[in-house]
XYZ file of C-alpha atoms in Angstrom:
600
model
C 100.630 -84.220 -62.292
C 103.353 -83.616 -59.819
C 105.689 -85.335 -57.291
C 107.645 -84.812 -54.162
C 110.837 -85.936 -52.385
C 111.074 -89.071 -50.628
C 111.454 -86.914 -47.384
C 108.102 -85.253 -48.027
C 106.368 -88.539 -48.625
C 107.349 -89.964 -45.142
C 105.542 -87.076 -43.330
C 102.518 -88.232 -41.310
C 99.284 -87.615 -43.414
C 97.430 -84.443 -42.702
C 94.342 -82.974 -44.196
C 94.584 -79.713 -45.978
C 92.435 -77.790 -48.526
C 93.339 -78.309 -52.208
C 93.718 -75.101 -54.195
C 90.640 -74.236 -56.376
C 88.598 -77.272 -55.300
C 85.652 -78.015 -53.279
C 87.419 -80.963 -51.504
C 90.204 -81.577 -49.069
C 93.289 -83.809 -49.721
C 95.218 -86.364 -47.520
C 98.470 -87.635 -48.458
C 100.077 -90.955 -47.501
C 102.232 -93.622 -48.810
C 99.569 -96.373 -48.593
C 95.869 -95.979 -48.429
C 93.711 -98.854 -47.235
C 90.015 -98.882 -48.004
C 88.181 -101.097 -45.592
C 88.526 -101.465 -41.841
C 87.806 -105.142 -41.586
C 90.248 -107.756 -40.690
C 91.770 -107.849 -44.122
C 92.150 -103.981 -44.263
C 93.537 -103.577 -40.808
C 96.184 -106.455 -41.161
C 97.344 -104.775 -44.384
C 97.638 -101.426 -42.663
C 99.710 -103.037 -39.821
C 101.946 -104.830 -42.316
C 102.416 -101.649 -44.467
C 103.217 -99.535 -41.366
C 105.866 -102.313 -40.029
C 107.420 -102.034 -43.607
C 107.938 -98.281 -43.058
C 104.985 -96.772 -44.935
C 102.929 -93.964 -43.748
C 99.461 -95.382 -43.873
C 95.791 -93.934 -43.713
C 92.640 -96.269 -43.315
C 89.321 -95.359 -44.478
C 85.939 -97.310 -43.696
C 82.271 -96.816 -44.086
C 81.488 -98.089 -40.741
C 82.916 -97.638 -37.390
C 86.403 -99.363 -37.295
C 85.299 -101.959 -34.546
C 81.938 -102.745 -36.441
C 83.008 -103.844 -39.878
C 81.667 -106.965 -41.593
C 84.399 -109.186 -39.779
C 82.233 -109.147 -36.709
C 79.652 -111.371 -38.356
C 82.145 -114.179 -38.922
C 81.318 -116.271 -36.014
C 82.525 -119.739 -36.065
C 86.339 -119.695 -36.269
C 89.780 -119.454 -38.280
C 91.449 -122.162 -39.731
C 95.166 -123.292 -39.167
C 96.816 -126.739 -39.380
C 98.176 -126.359 -35.830
C 97.538 -130.020 -34.950
C 96.489 -129.263 -31.288
C 93.619 -131.700 -31.091
C 94.436 -133.758 -34.084
C 98.148 -134.162 -34.439
C 97.883 -135.729 -37.842
C 96.782 -132.653 -39.369
C 99.174 -130.682 -41.691
C 99.238 -127.722 -43.942
C 99.256 -130.030 -46.903
C 96.108 -131.691 -45.731
C 94.527 -128.214 -45.326
C 95.772 -127.298 -48.788
C 93.895 -130.651 -50.179
C 90.790 -130.050 -48.373
C 90.485 -126.604 -49.580
C 91.322 -127.180 -53.324
C 89.307 -130.381 -53.458
C 86.164 -129.044 -51.654
C 86.265 -125.939 -53.953
C 85.866 -128.184 -56.945
C 89.366 -127.417 -58.275
C 88.626 -123.862 -59.424
C 90.781 -122.240 -56.756
C 94.309 -121.094 -57.711
C 96.550 -123.674 -56.246
C 99.373 -121.183 -55.330
C 96.860 -119.004 -53.462
C 95.516 -122.034 -51.454
C 99.115 -123.153 -50.851
C 99.995 -119.903 -49.249
C 97.056 -119.814 -47.090
C 97.661 -123.376 -45.674
C 101.349 -122.663 -45.064
C 101.015 -119.509 -43.495
C 97.652 -119.694 -41.505
C 99.413 -121.275 -38.455
C 101.704 -118.371 -37.895
C 99.051 -115.737 -38.574
C 96.807 -117.338 -35.949
C 99.552 -117.690 -33.344
C 100.394 -113.987 -34.126
C 96.711 -112.970 -33.451
C 96.974 -114.840 -30.149
C 100.170 -113.187 -29.281
C 98.461 -109.853 -29.925
C 95.655 -110.818 -27.407
C 93.024 -112.584 -29.396
C 90.989 -114.456 -26.731
C 90.853 -117.798 -28.605
C 89.738 -120.948 -26.600
C 92.482 -122.927 -25.156
C 92.945 -126.552 -24.030
C 93.777 -127.635 -20.468
C 97.485 -127.262 -21.190
C 97.140 -123.681 -22.732
C 97.401 -124.430 -26.266
C 94.797 -123.002 -28.816
C 91.724 -125.407 -28.859
C 90.338 -126.373 -32.342
C 86.821 -127.645 -33.367
C 85.420 -129.310 -36.459
C 84.024 -127.379 -39.409
C 82.369 -129.084 -42.415
C 84.657 -131.017 -44.960
C 87.722 -130.475 -42.926
C 89.434 -133.983 -42.482
C 90.854 -132.895 -38.985
C 89.886 -130.403 -36.284
C 91.677 -127.172 -37.293
C 89.275 -124.394 -36.551
C 90.419 -122.047 -33.679
C 87.679 -120.116 -32.187
C 86.505 -117.666 -29.478
C 83.006 -119.054 -28.728
C 80.883 -118.147 -31.625
C 82.081 -114.581 -32.038
C 85.450 -115.198 -33.556
C 85.351 -112.501 -36.077
C 84.400 -109.894 -33.517
C 87.389 -111.076 -31.329
C 89.879 -110.841 -34.120
C 88.467 -107.343 -35.241
C 88.993 -106.092 -31.654
C 92.486 -107.444 -31.468
C 93.436 -105.788 -34.797
C 91.766 -102.622 -33.827
C 93.701 -102.514 -30.637
C 96.927 -103.279 -32.488
C 96.230 -100.276 -34.959
C 95.693 -97.886 -32.078
C 98.806 -99.015 -30.292
C 100.803 -98.334 -33.497
C 99.148 -94.852 -33.851
C 97.816 -95.365 -37.316
C 95.400 -93.149 -38.930
C 91.904 -94.617 -39.215
C 88.959 -92.411 -40.624
C 85.486 -93.748 -40.191
C 82.376 -92.780 -41.988
C 84.005 -92.362 -45.540
C 82.314 -93.461 -48.698
C 84.653 -94.173 -51.476
C 83.001 -93.128 -54.545
C 85.777 -93.642 -57.097
C 89.500 -94.904 -57.358
C 91.876 -92.505 -58.925
C 93.681 -93.877 -61.951
C 95.936 -92.196 -64.496
C 97.937 -94.029 -67.189
C 97.060 -97.449 -65.767
C 98.295 -96.423 -62.136
C 96.156 -95.897 -59.152
C 97.169 -92.938 -57.082
C 94.424 -92.652 -54.382
C 90.557 -92.314 -54.098
C 87.902 -89.749 -53.665
C 85.681 -90.113 -50.685
C 82.825 -88.309 -48.933
C 81.803 -88.060 -45.174
C 78.680 -89.843 -44.667
C 77.563 -87.289 -41.829
C 78.691 -83.952 -43.338
C 79.230 -84.718 -47.109
C 82.741 -83.281 -46.890
C 84.823 -84.487 -49.809
C 88.532 -85.870 -49.224
C 91.012 -86.793 -52.018
C 93.129 -89.444 -50.523
C 96.409 -89.418 -52.418
C 98.664 -92.224 -51.974
C 101.553 -94.334 -53.953
C 99.729 -97.520 -53.378
C 96.157 -98.464 -52.496
C 94.770 -101.598 -50.965
C 91.148 -102.437 -51.585
C 89.559 -104.378 -48.801
C 85.999 -103.388 -49.269
C 84.159 -106.856 -49.075
C 81.833 -108.759 -51.249
C 78.395 -108.603 -53.046
C 75.975 -110.834 -50.983
C 73.728 -108.117 -49.830
C 72.322 -107.997 -53.477
C 70.178 -111.045 -52.541
C 66.913 -110.957 -50.768
C 68.152 -113.284 -48.076
C 71.550 -112.378 -46.926
C 73.645 -112.760 -43.770
C 75.034 -109.283 -44.431
C 73.571 -106.221 -42.705
C 71.978 -103.357 -44.527
C 74.526 -101.022 -46.409
C 77.429 -103.384 -46.583
C 78.604 -105.972 -49.222
C 76.672 -104.125 -52.053
C 79.441 -104.899 -54.473
C 81.040 -101.556 -54.179
C 84.486 -102.677 -53.978
C 83.999 -104.856 -57.076
C 82.676 -101.867 -58.870
C 85.521 -99.567 -57.862
C 87.926 -102.293 -59.184
C 86.103 -102.723 -62.409
C 85.961 -98.874 -63.100
C 89.599 -98.632 -62.271
C 90.383 -101.197 -64.972
C 90.693 -104.348 -63.118
C 88.987 -107.897 -64.083
C 86.589 -109.809 -61.916
C 86.602 -113.479 -61.822
C 84.012 -116.158 -60.826
C 81.361 -113.844 -59.813
C 78.502 -116.454 -60.148
C 80.222 -118.461 -57.323
C 78.421 -117.186 -54.406
C 78.158 -119.168 -51.200
C 74.578 -119.753 -49.791
C 75.262 -120.650 -46.147
C 72.934 -123.544 -45.194
C 71.735 -122.005 -41.839
C 70.279 -118.489 -41.865
C 67.368 -117.354 -39.779
C 63.785 -117.414 -41.407
C 61.926 -115.357 -38.825
C 61.068 -112.541 -38.075
C 61.082 -110.920 -41.493
C 63.616 -108.109 -40.345
C 66.091 -111.027 -39.248
C 65.463 -113.260 -42.311
C 68.997 -114.300 -43.533
C 70.829 -113.502 -40.345
C 73.651 -116.078 -40.076
C 73.183 -119.085 -37.850
C 76.887 -119.992 -37.504
C 78.406 -123.459 -38.742
C 79.759 -123.733 -35.310
C 76.180 -125.098 -34.224
C 76.785 -127.935 -36.511
C 80.481 -128.260 -35.741
C 79.346 -128.700 -31.956
C 76.993 -131.426 -32.858
C 73.854 -129.782 -34.199
C 71.553 -132.138 -36.153
C 69.358 -130.974 -39.124
C 65.727 -132.368 -39.330
C 62.682 -131.824 -41.614
C 59.212 -131.298 -40.457
C 58.795 -135.150 -40.421
C 61.661 -135.287 -37.820
C 63.865 -137.134 -40.259
C 67.528 -136.322 -39.893
C 67.642 -135.926 -43.636
C 71.428 -135.455 -44.276
C 71.500 -139.134 -44.347
C 70.185 -138.914 -47.835
C 72.480 -136.509 -49.162
C 76.013 -137.237 -47.446
C 75.537 -140.242 -45.074
C 79.247 -140.206 -44.016
C 79.719 -136.605 -43.244
C 76.067 -135.733 -42.450
C 75.749 -132.085 -41.156
C 79.500 -131.714 -41.440
C 79.336 -132.129 -45.280
C 80.505 -129.103 -47.286
C 78.281 -125.903 -47.246
C 77.296 -126.129 -51.005
C 75.949 -129.773 -50.275
C 74.144 -128.970 -46.843
C 72.618 -125.782 -48.515
C 71.289 -127.637 -51.420
C 69.902 -130.518 -49.120
C 68.000 -127.926 -47.079
C 66.750 -126.367 -50.297
C 65.549 -129.668 -51.443
C 63.735 -130.494 -48.436
C 62.016 -127.221 -48.357
C 61.238 -127.192 -51.990
C 59.697 -130.822 -51.734
C 57.344 -129.769 -49.104
C 59.254 -131.063 -45.902
C 59.858 -127.647 -44.387
C 58.792 -125.930 -41.266
C 56.091 -123.183 -40.872
C 58.356 -120.468 -42.039
C 59.727 -122.174 -45.048
C 62.791 -123.611 -43.235
C 64.188 -126.980 -41.970
C 65.080 -127.416 -38.168
C 68.567 -127.170 -36.564
C 68.686 -129.001 -33.160
C 71.407 -128.485 -30.603
C 69.513 -128.939 -27.569
C 71.074 -132.190 -26.744
C 74.325 -130.405 -26.055
C 72.647 -128.805 -22.835
C 72.232 -125.303 -21.645
C 75.700 -124.868 -20.047
C 77.809 -125.992 -23.031
C 75.679 -123.838 -25.240
C 76.308 -120.877 -23.229
C 80.183 -121.676 -23.354
C 80.417 -122.667 -27.001
C 77.481 -120.809 -28.701
C 76.702 -117.837 -26.413
C 75.874 -115.607 -29.444
C 73.469 -117.882 -30.910
C 71.754 -118.511 -27.796
C 71.082 -114.794 -27.318
C 70.363 -114.124 -30.943
C 67.345 -116.500 -30.869
C 66.110 -115.162 -27.608
C 66.341 -111.549 -28.871
C 64.479 -112.172 -32.159
C 62.166 -115.113 -31.265
C 62.057 -115.674 -27.593
C 63.401 -119.077 -28.493
C 65.396 -121.115 -26.010
C 67.725 -123.243 -28.376
C 68.648 -125.298 -25.346
C 65.073 -126.495 -25.372
C 63.891 -126.107 -28.950
C 65.159 -126.497 -32.398
C 65.889 -123.449 -34.738
C 64.153 -123.177 -38.006
C 66.835 -122.196 -40.792
C 67.064 -121.763 -44.384
C 69.810 -120.876 -46.884
C 71.031 -117.286 -47.223
C 73.537 -115.561 -49.454
C 76.756 -115.449 -47.238
C 79.967 -115.131 -49.221
C 81.428 -113.889 -52.384
C 83.847 -116.406 -53.686
C 84.582 -114.589 -56.789
C 85.943 -111.046 -56.906
C 88.895 -109.006 -58.152
C 91.618 -111.025 -60.043
C 94.915 -110.665 -58.103
C 98.562 -112.116 -58.231
C 98.634 -114.901 -55.737
C 101.749 -113.739 -53.873
C 101.297 -110.002 -53.538
C 97.600 -109.510 -54.287
C 98.392 -106.815 -56.979
C 95.612 -106.284 -59.375
C 95.787 -105.342 -63.100
C 96.167 -101.736 -62.107
C 99.754 -100.683 -60.974
C 99.629 -99.566 -57.422
C 96.413 -101.260 -56.614
C 96.137 -104.221 -54.407
C 92.952 -106.279 -53.441
C 92.389 -108.402 -50.310
C 89.660 -110.328 -48.421
C 86.266 -111.013 -49.748
C 86.564 -108.546 -52.539
C 89.445 -110.678 -54.117
C 88.987 -114.026 -56.148
C 91.424 -116.957 -56.121
C 91.179 -118.820 -52.830
C 87.773 -120.576 -52.437
C 87.011 -121.828 -56.050
C 83.260 -123.294 -56.069
C 82.947 -123.801 -52.399
C 84.461 -122.013 -49.431
C 85.315 -124.120 -46.461
C 84.173 -122.470 -43.147
C 87.043 -120.963 -41.187
C 88.973 -120.108 -44.436
C 87.610 -116.526 -44.671
C 89.111 -115.169 -41.528
C 92.400 -116.965 -42.248
C 92.405 -115.335 -45.839
C 92.237 -111.879 -44.093
C 95.246 -112.065 -42.031
C 97.418 -114.257 -44.301
C 96.849 -112.035 -47.599
C 96.136 -108.737 -45.562
C 99.739 -108.970 -44.409
C 101.052 -109.987 -47.702
C 99.065 -107.067 -49.634
C 100.323 -104.412 -47.072
C 103.992 -105.430 -47.454
C 103.629 -105.545 -51.094
C 102.078 -101.999 -51.212
C 104.621 -100.774 -48.876
C 107.381 -102.115 -51.180
C 105.785 -100.534 -54.107
C 105.662 -97.036 -52.502
C 109.205 -97.371 -51.477
C 110.088 -97.916 -55.107
C 108.452 -94.703 -56.318
C 110.654 -91.494 -56.891
C 107.636 -89.418 -57.542
C 104.026 -89.501 -56.255
C 101.549 -89.244 -58.886
C 98.774 -86.854 -59.126
C 96.531 -86.088 -61.872
C 94.282 -83.041 -61.493
C 92.067 -83.673 -64.392
C 91.209 -87.187 -62.960
C 90.373 -85.596 -59.593
C 88.313 -83.004 -61.165
C 86.486 -85.496 -63.149
C 85.650 -87.821 -60.158
C 84.474 -84.798 -58.063
C 82.122 -83.742 -60.955
C 80.594 -87.261 -61.408
C 79.955 -87.490 -57.652
C 78.265 -84.054 -57.695
C 76.087 -85.336 -60.767
C 74.422 -87.794 -58.337
C 72.782 -84.893 -56.235
C 69.644 -84.059 -57.999
C 65.801 -84.291 -57.682
C 64.362 -87.374 -59.172
C 61.285 -89.603 -59.763
C 62.839 -92.759 -58.021
C 64.319 -93.594 -54.735
C 67.064 -95.814 -54.078
C 65.870 -98.233 -51.553
C 62.886 -99.647 -53.498
C 65.091 -100.144 -56.436
C 67.619 -102.100 -54.217
C 64.668 -104.160 -52.974
C 63.619 -104.892 -56.576
C 67.301 -105.938 -57.391
C 67.599 -108.141 -54.268
C 64.160 -109.847 -55.146
C 65.371 -110.451 -58.759
C 68.716 -112.051 -57.687
C 66.860 -114.131 -55.070
C 64.365 -115.465 -57.597
C 66.415 -116.006 -60.781
C 70.165 -116.369 -59.333
C 69.524 -118.072 -55.942
C 70.484 -121.577 -54.844
C 69.420 -123.132 -58.105
C 69.225 -121.405 -61.502
C 68.536 -121.959 -65.112
C 68.858 -120.399 -68.258
C 65.409 -118.635 -68.642
C 65.491 -117.274 -65.190
C 69.116 -115.955 -65.380
C 68.106 -114.248 -68.750
C 65.056 -112.761 -67.228
C 67.210 -111.482 -64.260
C 69.722 -109.717 -66.948
C 66.726 -108.124 -68.548
C 65.484 -106.904 -65.236
C 68.780 -105.498 -64.206
C 68.859 -103.624 -67.609
C 65.295 -102.149 -66.420
C 66.591 -101.112 -63.070
C 69.571 -99.430 -64.312
C 67.325 -97.291 -66.372
C 65.198 -96.307 -63.416
C 68.482 -95.698 -61.336
C 69.235 -92.816 -63.588
C 66.304 -91.147 -62.082
C 67.152 -91.632 -58.379
C 66.279 -88.779 -56.037
C 69.329 -87.656 -53.838
C 68.881 -84.727 -51.497
C 71.258 -84.465 -48.718
C 69.748 -83.077 -45.494
C 70.264 -82.657 -41.821
C 70.062 -86.333 -41.670
C 73.477 -86.754 -43.556
C 74.425 -88.002 -46.920
C 72.819 -91.504 -46.549
C 70.823 -90.825 -49.833
C 74.043 -90.409 -51.811
C 75.529 -93.518 -50.404
C 72.435 -95.512 -51.236
C 72.553 -94.155 -54.871
C 76.125 -95.191 -55.297
C 75.400 -98.554 -53.688
C 72.591 -99.100 -56.201
C 75.102 -98.302 -59.104
C 77.482 -100.786 -57.900
C 75.232 -103.524 -57.055
C 73.594 -103.550 -60.557
C 76.987 -103.852 -62.112
C 77.943 -106.640 -59.639
C 74.421 -108.426 -60.376
C 75.251 -108.239 -64.080
C 78.588 -109.867 -63.813
C 77.314 -112.503 -61.661
C 74.499 -113.075 -63.949
C 76.764 -113.322 -67.112
C 78.927 -115.776 -65.187
C 76.101 -117.841 -64.155
C 74.934 -118.005 -67.786
C 78.388 -119.035 -69.036
C 78.924 -121.752 -66.426
C 76.685 -124.336 -67.989
C 77.208 -126.803 -65.415
C 76.624 -127.524 -61.657
C 79.546 -127.208 -59.501
C 79.704 -126.402 -55.877
C 77.595 -123.524 -54.990
C 76.640 -122.893 -58.583
C 73.646 -125.212 -59.324
C 71.972 -125.162 -62.834
C 68.718 -127.035 -62.969
C 69.274 -127.291 -66.846
C 72.698 -128.372 -66.494
C 72.721 -130.782 -63.299
C 76.061 -132.492 -64.008
C 79.635 -131.123 -63.394
C 81.373 -130.575 -66.903
C 85.092 -131.425 -66.555
C 85.868 -129.220 -69.420
C 84.598 -126.321 -67.505
C 87.540 -126.192 -65.020
C 87.954 -122.494 -65.913
C 87.632 -119.188 -64.269
C 85.129 -116.874 -65.966
C 86.412 -113.429 -66.136
C 84.639 -110.152 -66.658
C 85.902 -106.639 -67.526
C 84.577 -103.444 -68.714
C 85.421 -102.613 -72.331
C 85.745 -99.167 -73.842
C 81.967 -98.619 -74.103
C 81.481 -99.427 -70.422
C 79.911 -103.024 -71.452
C 80.864 -106.000 -69.425
C 82.718 -108.762 -71.497
C 83.515 -112.196 -70.373
C 86.014 -114.844 -71.223
C 87.270 -118.227 -69.784
C 90.667 -118.780 -68.293
C 92.003 -122.448 -67.495
C 92.782 -122.823 -63.886
C 96.372 -123.079 -63.139
C 97.858 -126.852 -62.636
C 98.317 -128.154 -58.952
C 102.230 -128.508 -58.109
C 103.033 -132.180 -58.546
C 104.342 -132.517 -54.926
C 100.896 -131.553 -53.681
C 98.616 -133.294 -56.164
C 98.396 -136.494 -53.892
C 96.839 -134.380 -51.055
C 93.821 -133.581 -53.413
C 93.027 -137.063 -54.202
C 91.080 -138.507 -51.101
C 87.108 -138.165 -51.071
C 84.385 -137.839 -53.604
C 83.590 -134.207 -54.663
C 81.744 -134.815 -58.031
C 78.238 -135.881 -59.065
C 76.219 -135.015 -56.002
C 74.437 -131.758 -57.370
C 73.388 -133.881 -60.462
C 71.801 -136.572 -58.352
C 69.976 -133.881 -56.290
C 68.816 -131.800 -59.367
C 67.851 -134.548 -61.770
């Protein structure tokens, strides 16, 4: 362990060999892990606060998971509906999350989202505008007013391109194709991470005063998922657990109501909520507009958990289509309007199915879409339990409760990305010495090397087995027997994972990445199953067939952590109270009892 002067720490990071090691090192004030919107916004904030920043990501920096966020970003601007306010945004988010979100996190999002969205527009984000030049806003499900700003149905890609351009203008160091195998922690303080290049296998120790983890969620561990291959495998959550953090509400996973069902290679691919926001209608195989049975007032613009459960019920009761889905019809909007508002969806169905959605309905079904739980963080700074480590974006818990409102995830990335970046920079500036622990680095390096070995199993089939297990036993509707079977199966798969064959070749180090993804996914799955077993009620996206009613005594966050023997433990923590001056904004509308009526 050794340190350097403040002057040394402000030099631009540069790679150099570390004496007596098989890896290189890279030194910065702040390390950001993840090149999605949350990571890039954190990097910009840390740089603007005076820190030298290095950003690393598994994917190309303009192709992070953010590009799949299609429909929009929320901010109470009142452009179309002047009655809107940040307080109403607060109330909608907390209420429709079934009061499991941290009220402070929700308040910060609602207050700061307007400035964050206007900032993106100032940086060049091509949001749709009204005739008078203001940012246009569309309806999204369960929002009282139109508060979702958008760029067609490719809003996430538009935002990521804007942030990527801003990062380039500022001259920040971004390194693609880096897989982080372990966070480096000594004496309860994070001082960097070990990573390897996915093409060459070259290892780098990234040393930093502070680390911002923005590595996404764990929804790819379900068979039907809106995530792409090799992303959202739970690796960020695994890294945090191993570092000493707690996870919260891992059982609260959002199943988006509308994912593609065919062809098989595209099954689960997102059909954006913008389709329903623009007037799309859901119908069953009998031609019935069935949401009238489940939420007659809001119909297709009900909350995602209700629409997903309604779709699931129609399919389960035999009123589904030929591919096991229901039908989403936007053809009445007309081709010109569809190409203006939903160009990505139009092309997506043409590409995969040769289906013209301006003439025919889409067949859709629920798909695992968003991790509403994640790393426990401080509401204001997004600091974790580990000194010097921050977590932001889908990897973090606290904002969404038991049901995420569409459009809040992109707002979360920029609001809390900025806050985490600023907090990390402030922490770095307060350090007189930069922590380094050679024994920790050496152990991480040796552990990574231990995965390269011949074996009797391959990671891909085991990943598929896990995804099948989670889909069957921890999907839209769950019960005690299925969840326990899922836990038993995860234990079996963990044993098999110890025999995975990893032999890097001229094709790169993908085998090693798959083995590490599997390791992470198994732990994330276990945490999810434990939380689902503990939550003996139906609330939001968590539906228990054997406990169909909401339990008012379970307004708690279930938190998991690794104990000293590397076993997960779980406990319950009451949700903080709603500030008295904001309580009235959470009262309108009914959020309880729907799941019970559907599941009984």
